[in-house]
GROMACS .gro file of N, CA and C in nm:
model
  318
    1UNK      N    1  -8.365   8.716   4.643
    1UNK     CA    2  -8.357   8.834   4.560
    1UNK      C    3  -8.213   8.875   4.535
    2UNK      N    4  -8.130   8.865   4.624
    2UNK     CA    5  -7.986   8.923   4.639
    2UNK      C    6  -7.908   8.804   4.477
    3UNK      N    7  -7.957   8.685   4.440
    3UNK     CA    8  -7.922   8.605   4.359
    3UNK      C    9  -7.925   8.675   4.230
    4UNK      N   10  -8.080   8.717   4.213
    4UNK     CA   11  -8.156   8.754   4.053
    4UNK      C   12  -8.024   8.879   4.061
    5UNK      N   13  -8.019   8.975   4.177
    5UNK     CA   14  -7.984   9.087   4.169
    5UNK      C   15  -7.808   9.077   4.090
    6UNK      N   16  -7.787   8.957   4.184
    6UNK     CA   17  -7.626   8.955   4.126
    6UNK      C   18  -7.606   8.924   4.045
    7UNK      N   19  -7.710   8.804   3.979
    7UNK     CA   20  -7.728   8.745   3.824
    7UNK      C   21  -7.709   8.887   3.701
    8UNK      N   22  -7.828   8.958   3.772
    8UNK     CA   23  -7.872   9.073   3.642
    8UNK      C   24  -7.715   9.204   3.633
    9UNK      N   25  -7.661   9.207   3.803
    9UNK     CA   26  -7.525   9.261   3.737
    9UNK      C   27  -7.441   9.179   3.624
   10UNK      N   28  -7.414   9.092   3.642
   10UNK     CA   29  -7.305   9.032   3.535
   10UNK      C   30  -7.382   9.018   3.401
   11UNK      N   31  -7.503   9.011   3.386
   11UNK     CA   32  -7.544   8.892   3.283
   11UNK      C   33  -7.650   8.963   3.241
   12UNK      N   34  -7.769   9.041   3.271
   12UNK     CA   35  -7.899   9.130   3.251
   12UNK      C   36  -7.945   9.043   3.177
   13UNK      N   37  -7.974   8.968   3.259
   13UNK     CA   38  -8.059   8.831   3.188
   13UNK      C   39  -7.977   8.721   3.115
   14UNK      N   40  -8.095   8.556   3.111
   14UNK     CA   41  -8.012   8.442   3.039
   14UNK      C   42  -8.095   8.411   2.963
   15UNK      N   43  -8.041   8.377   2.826
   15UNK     CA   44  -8.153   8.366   2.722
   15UNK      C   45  -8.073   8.194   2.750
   16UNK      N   46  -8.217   8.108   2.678
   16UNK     CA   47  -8.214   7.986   2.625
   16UNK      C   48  -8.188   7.973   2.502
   17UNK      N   49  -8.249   7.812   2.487
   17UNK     CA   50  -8.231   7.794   2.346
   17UNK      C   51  -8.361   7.859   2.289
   18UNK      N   52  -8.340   7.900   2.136
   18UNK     CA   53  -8.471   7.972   2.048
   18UNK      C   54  -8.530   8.047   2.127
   19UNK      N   55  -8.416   8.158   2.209
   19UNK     CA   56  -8.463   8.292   2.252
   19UNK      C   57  -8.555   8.294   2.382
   20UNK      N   58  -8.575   8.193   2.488
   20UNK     CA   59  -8.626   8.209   2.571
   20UNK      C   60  -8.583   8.285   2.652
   21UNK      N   61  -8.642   8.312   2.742
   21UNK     CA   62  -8.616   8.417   2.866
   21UNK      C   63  -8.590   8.366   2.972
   22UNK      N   64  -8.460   8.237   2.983
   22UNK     CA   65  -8.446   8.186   3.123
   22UNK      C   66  -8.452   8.303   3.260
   23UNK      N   67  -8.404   8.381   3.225
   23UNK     CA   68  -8.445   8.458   3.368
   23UNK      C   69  -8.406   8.601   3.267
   24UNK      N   70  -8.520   8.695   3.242
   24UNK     CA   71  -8.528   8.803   3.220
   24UNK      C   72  -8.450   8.937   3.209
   25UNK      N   73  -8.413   9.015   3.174
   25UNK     CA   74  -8.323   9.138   3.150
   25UNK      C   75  -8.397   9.203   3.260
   26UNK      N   76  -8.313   9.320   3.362
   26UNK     CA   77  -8.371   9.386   3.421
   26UNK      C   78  -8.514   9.483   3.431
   27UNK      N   79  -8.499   9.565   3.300
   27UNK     CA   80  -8.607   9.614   3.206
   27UNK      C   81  -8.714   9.542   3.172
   28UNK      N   82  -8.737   9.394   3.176
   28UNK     CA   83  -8.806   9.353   3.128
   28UNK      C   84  -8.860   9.292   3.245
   29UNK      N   85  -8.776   9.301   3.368
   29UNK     CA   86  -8.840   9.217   3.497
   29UNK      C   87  -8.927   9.363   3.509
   30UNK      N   88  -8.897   9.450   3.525
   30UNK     CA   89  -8.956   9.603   3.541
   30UNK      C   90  -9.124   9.590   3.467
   31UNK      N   91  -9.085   9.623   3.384
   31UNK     CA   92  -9.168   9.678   3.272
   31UNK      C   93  -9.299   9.474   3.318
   32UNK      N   94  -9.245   9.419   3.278
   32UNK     CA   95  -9.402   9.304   3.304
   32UNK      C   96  -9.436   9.298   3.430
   33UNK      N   97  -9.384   9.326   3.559
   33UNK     CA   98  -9.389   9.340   3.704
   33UNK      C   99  -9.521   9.399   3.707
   34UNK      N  100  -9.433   9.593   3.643
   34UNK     CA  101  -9.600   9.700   3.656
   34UNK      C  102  -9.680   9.636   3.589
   35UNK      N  103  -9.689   9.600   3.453
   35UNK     CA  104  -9.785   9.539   3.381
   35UNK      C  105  -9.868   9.447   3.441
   36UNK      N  106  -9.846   9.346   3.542
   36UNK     CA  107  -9.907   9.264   3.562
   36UNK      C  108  -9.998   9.316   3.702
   37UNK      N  109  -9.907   9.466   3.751
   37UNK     CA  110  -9.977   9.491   3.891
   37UNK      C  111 -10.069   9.660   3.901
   38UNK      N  112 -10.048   9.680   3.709
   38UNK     CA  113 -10.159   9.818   3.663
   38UNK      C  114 -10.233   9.766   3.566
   39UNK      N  115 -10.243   9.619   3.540
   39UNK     CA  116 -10.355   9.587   3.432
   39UNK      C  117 -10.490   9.572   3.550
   40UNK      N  118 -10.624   9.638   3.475
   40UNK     CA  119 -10.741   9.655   3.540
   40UNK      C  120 -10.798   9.498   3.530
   41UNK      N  121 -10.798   9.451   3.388
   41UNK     CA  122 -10.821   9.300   3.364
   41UNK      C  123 -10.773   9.187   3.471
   42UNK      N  124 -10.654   9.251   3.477
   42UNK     CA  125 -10.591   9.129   3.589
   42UNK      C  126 -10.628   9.128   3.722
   43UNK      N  127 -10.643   9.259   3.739
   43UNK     CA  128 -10.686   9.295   3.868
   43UNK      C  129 -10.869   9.205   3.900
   44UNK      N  130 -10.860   9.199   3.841
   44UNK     CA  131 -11.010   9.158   3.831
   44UNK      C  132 -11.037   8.997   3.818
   45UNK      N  133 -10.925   8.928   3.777
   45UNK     CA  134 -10.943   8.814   3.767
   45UNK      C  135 -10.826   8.728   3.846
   46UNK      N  136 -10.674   8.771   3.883
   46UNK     CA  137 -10.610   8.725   3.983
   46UNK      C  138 -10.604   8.777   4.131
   47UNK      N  139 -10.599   8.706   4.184
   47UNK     CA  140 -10.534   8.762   4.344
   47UNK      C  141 -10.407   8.855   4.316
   48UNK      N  142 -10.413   8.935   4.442
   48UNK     CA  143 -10.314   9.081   4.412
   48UNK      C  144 -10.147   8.979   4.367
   49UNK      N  145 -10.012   9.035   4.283
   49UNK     CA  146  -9.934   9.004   4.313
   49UNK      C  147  -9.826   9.052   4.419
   50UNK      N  148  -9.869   9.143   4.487
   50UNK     CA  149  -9.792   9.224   4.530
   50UNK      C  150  -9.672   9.165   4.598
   51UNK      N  151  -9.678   9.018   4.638
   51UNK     CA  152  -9.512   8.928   4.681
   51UNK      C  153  -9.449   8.889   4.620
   52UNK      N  154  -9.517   8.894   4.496
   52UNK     CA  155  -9.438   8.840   4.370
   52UNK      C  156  -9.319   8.880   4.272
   53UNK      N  157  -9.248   8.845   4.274
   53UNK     CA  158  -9.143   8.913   4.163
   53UNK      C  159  -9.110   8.817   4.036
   54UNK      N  160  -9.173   8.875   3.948
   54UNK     CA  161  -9.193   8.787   3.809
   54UNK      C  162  -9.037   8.805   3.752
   55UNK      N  163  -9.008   8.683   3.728
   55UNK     CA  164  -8.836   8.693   3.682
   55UNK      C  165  -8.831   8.624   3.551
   56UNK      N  166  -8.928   8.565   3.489
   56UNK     CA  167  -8.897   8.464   3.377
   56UNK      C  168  -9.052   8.423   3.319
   57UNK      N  169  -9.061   8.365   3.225
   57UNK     CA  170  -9.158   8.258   3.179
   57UNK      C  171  -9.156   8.156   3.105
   58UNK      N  172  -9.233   8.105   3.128
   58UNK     CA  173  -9.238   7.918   3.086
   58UNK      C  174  -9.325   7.941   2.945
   59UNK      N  175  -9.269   8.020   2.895
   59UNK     CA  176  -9.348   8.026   2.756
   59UNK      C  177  -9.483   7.956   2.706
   60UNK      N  178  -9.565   7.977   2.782
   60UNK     CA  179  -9.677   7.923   2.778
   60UNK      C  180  -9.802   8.047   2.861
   61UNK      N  181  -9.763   8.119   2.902
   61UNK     CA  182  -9.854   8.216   2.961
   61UNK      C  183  -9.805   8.252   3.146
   62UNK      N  184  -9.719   8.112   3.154
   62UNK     CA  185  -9.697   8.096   3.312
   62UNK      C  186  -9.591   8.149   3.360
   63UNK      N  187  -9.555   8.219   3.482
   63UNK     CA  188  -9.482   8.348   3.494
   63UNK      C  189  -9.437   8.243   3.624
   64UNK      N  190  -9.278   8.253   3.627
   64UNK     CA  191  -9.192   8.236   3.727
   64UNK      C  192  -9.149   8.334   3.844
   65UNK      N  193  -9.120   8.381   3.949
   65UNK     CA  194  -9.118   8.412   4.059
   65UNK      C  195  -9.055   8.436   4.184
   66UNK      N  196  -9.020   8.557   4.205
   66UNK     CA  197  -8.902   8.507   4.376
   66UNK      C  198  -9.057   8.603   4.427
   67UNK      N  199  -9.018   8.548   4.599
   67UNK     CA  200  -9.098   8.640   4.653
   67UNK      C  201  -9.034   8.758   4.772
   68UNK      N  202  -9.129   8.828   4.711
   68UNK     CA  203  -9.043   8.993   4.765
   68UNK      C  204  -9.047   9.040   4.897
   69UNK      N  205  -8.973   9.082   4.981
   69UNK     CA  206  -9.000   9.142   5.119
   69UNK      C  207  -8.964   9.005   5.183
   70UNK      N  208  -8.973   8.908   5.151
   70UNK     CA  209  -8.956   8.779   5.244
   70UNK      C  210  -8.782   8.714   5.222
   71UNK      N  211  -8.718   8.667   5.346
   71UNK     CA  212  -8.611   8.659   5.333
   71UNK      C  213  -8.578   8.473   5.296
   72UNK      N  214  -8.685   8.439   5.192
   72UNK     CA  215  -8.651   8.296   5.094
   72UNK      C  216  -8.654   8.314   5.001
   73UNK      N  217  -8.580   8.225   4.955
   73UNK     CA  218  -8.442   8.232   4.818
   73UNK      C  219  -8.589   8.139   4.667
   74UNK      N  220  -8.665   8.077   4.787
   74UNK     CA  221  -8.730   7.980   4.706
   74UNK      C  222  -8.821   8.076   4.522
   75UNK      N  223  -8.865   7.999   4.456
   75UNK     CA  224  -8.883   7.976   4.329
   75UNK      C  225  -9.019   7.959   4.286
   76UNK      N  226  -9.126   8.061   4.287
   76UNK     CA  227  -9.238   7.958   4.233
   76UNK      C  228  -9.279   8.006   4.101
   77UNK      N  229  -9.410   7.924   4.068
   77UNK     CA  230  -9.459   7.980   3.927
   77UNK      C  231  -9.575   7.985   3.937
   78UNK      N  232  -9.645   8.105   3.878
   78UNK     CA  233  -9.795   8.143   3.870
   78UNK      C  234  -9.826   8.120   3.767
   79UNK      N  235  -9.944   7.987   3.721
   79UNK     CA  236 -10.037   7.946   3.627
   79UNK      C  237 -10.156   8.048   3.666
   80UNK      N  238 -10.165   8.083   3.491
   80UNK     CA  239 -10.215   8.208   3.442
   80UNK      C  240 -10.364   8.173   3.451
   81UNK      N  241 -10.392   8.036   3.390
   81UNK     CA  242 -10.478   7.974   3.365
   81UNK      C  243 -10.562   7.974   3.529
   82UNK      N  244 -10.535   7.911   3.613
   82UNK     CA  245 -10.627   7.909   3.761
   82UNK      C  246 -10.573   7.952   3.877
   83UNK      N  247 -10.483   8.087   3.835
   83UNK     CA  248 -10.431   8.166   3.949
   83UNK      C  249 -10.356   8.094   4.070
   84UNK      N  250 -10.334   7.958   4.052
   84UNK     CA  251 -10.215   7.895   4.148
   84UNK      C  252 -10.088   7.991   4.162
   85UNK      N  253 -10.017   7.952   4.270
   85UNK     CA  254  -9.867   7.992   4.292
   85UNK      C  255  -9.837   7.896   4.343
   86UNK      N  256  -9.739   7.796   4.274
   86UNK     CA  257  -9.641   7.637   4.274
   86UNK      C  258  -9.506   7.693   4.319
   87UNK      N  259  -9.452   7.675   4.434
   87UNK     CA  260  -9.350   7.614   4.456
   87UNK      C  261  -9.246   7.521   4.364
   88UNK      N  262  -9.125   7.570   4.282
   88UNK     CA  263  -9.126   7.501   4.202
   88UNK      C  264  -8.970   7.461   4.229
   89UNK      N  265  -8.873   7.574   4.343
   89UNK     CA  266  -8.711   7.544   4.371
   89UNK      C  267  -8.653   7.599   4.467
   90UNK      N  268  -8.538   7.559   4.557
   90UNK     CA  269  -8.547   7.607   4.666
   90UNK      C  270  -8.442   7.777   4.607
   91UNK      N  271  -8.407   7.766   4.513
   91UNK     CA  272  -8.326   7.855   4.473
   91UNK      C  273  -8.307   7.907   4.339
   92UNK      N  274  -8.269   8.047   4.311
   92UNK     CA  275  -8.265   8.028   4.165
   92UNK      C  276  -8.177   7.960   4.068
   93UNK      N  277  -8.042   7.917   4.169
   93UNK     CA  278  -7.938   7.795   4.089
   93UNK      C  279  -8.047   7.724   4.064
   94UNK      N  280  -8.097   7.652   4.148
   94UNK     CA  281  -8.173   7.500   4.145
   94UNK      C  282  -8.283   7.522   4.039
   95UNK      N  283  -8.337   7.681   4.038
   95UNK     CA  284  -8.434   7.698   3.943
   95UNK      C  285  -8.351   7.636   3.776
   96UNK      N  286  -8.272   7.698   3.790
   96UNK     CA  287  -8.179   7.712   3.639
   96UNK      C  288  -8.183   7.566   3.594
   97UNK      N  289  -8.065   7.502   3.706
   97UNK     CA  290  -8.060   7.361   3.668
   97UNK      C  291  -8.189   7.307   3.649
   98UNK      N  292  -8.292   7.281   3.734
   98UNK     CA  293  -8.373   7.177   3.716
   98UNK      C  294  -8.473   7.259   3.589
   99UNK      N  295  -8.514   7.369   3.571
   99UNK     CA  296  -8.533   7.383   3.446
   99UNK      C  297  -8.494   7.330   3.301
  100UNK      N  298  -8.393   7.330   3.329
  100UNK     CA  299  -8.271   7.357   3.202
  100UNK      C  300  -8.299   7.144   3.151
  101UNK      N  301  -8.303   7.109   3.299
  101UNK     CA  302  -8.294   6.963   3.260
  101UNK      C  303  -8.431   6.876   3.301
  102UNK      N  304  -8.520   6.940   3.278
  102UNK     CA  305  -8.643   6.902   3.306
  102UNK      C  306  -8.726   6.903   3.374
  103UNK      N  307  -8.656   6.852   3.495
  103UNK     CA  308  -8.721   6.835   3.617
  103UNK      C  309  -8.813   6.929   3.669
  104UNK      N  310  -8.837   7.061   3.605
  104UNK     CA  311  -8.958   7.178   3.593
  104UNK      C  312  -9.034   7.170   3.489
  105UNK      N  313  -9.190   7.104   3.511
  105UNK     CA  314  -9.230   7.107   3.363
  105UNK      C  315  -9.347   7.140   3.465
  106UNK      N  316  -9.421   7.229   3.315
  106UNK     CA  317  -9.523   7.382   3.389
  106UNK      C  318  -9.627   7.354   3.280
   0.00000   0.00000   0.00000
């Protein structure tokens, strides 16, 4: 968490190419966080997120991840589709890079 945190001082997010959301604006980690943990729908069809800290998405529906209260740096991603949580980096550098160059495909 202390990473995203220092990221979002300098930078309040990294856009990609054609406007993606490599890792999210503060406001926007905010604002889809509650969304995903006061929608009644969701509530109803995922397991709670409450460890989750949604930082990004794989433009496809699938929501990227640090987890909260716990003192690892690691990376996962929640498929929207069958409520998994993947393990996907040990860090959010490693998230960036191996995103950026493939080696994360969701």
């Amino acid at each position: 968490m202390t990473d995203l945190a220092a990221l979002l001082r300098e930078s309040n997010g990294v856009e990609g190419e054609y406007g993606a959301g490599l890792i999210w604006s503060a406001e926007r980690i905010v604002s889809e966080n509650r969304a995903c943990r006061t929608d009644s729908g969701f509530a109803a069809l995922y397991m709670p997120f409450d460890l989750l800290i949604f930082f990004a998405d794989a433009g496809n529906g699938d929501l990227f991840a640090l987890l909260s209260g716990l003192r690892r740096p690691d990376v996962f991603v929640w498929d929207h589709e069958n409520d998994s949580r993947t393990w996907v980096a040990p860090s959010l550098a490693k998230y960036l890079e191996w995103w950026l160059t493939g080696r994360i495909t969701v």
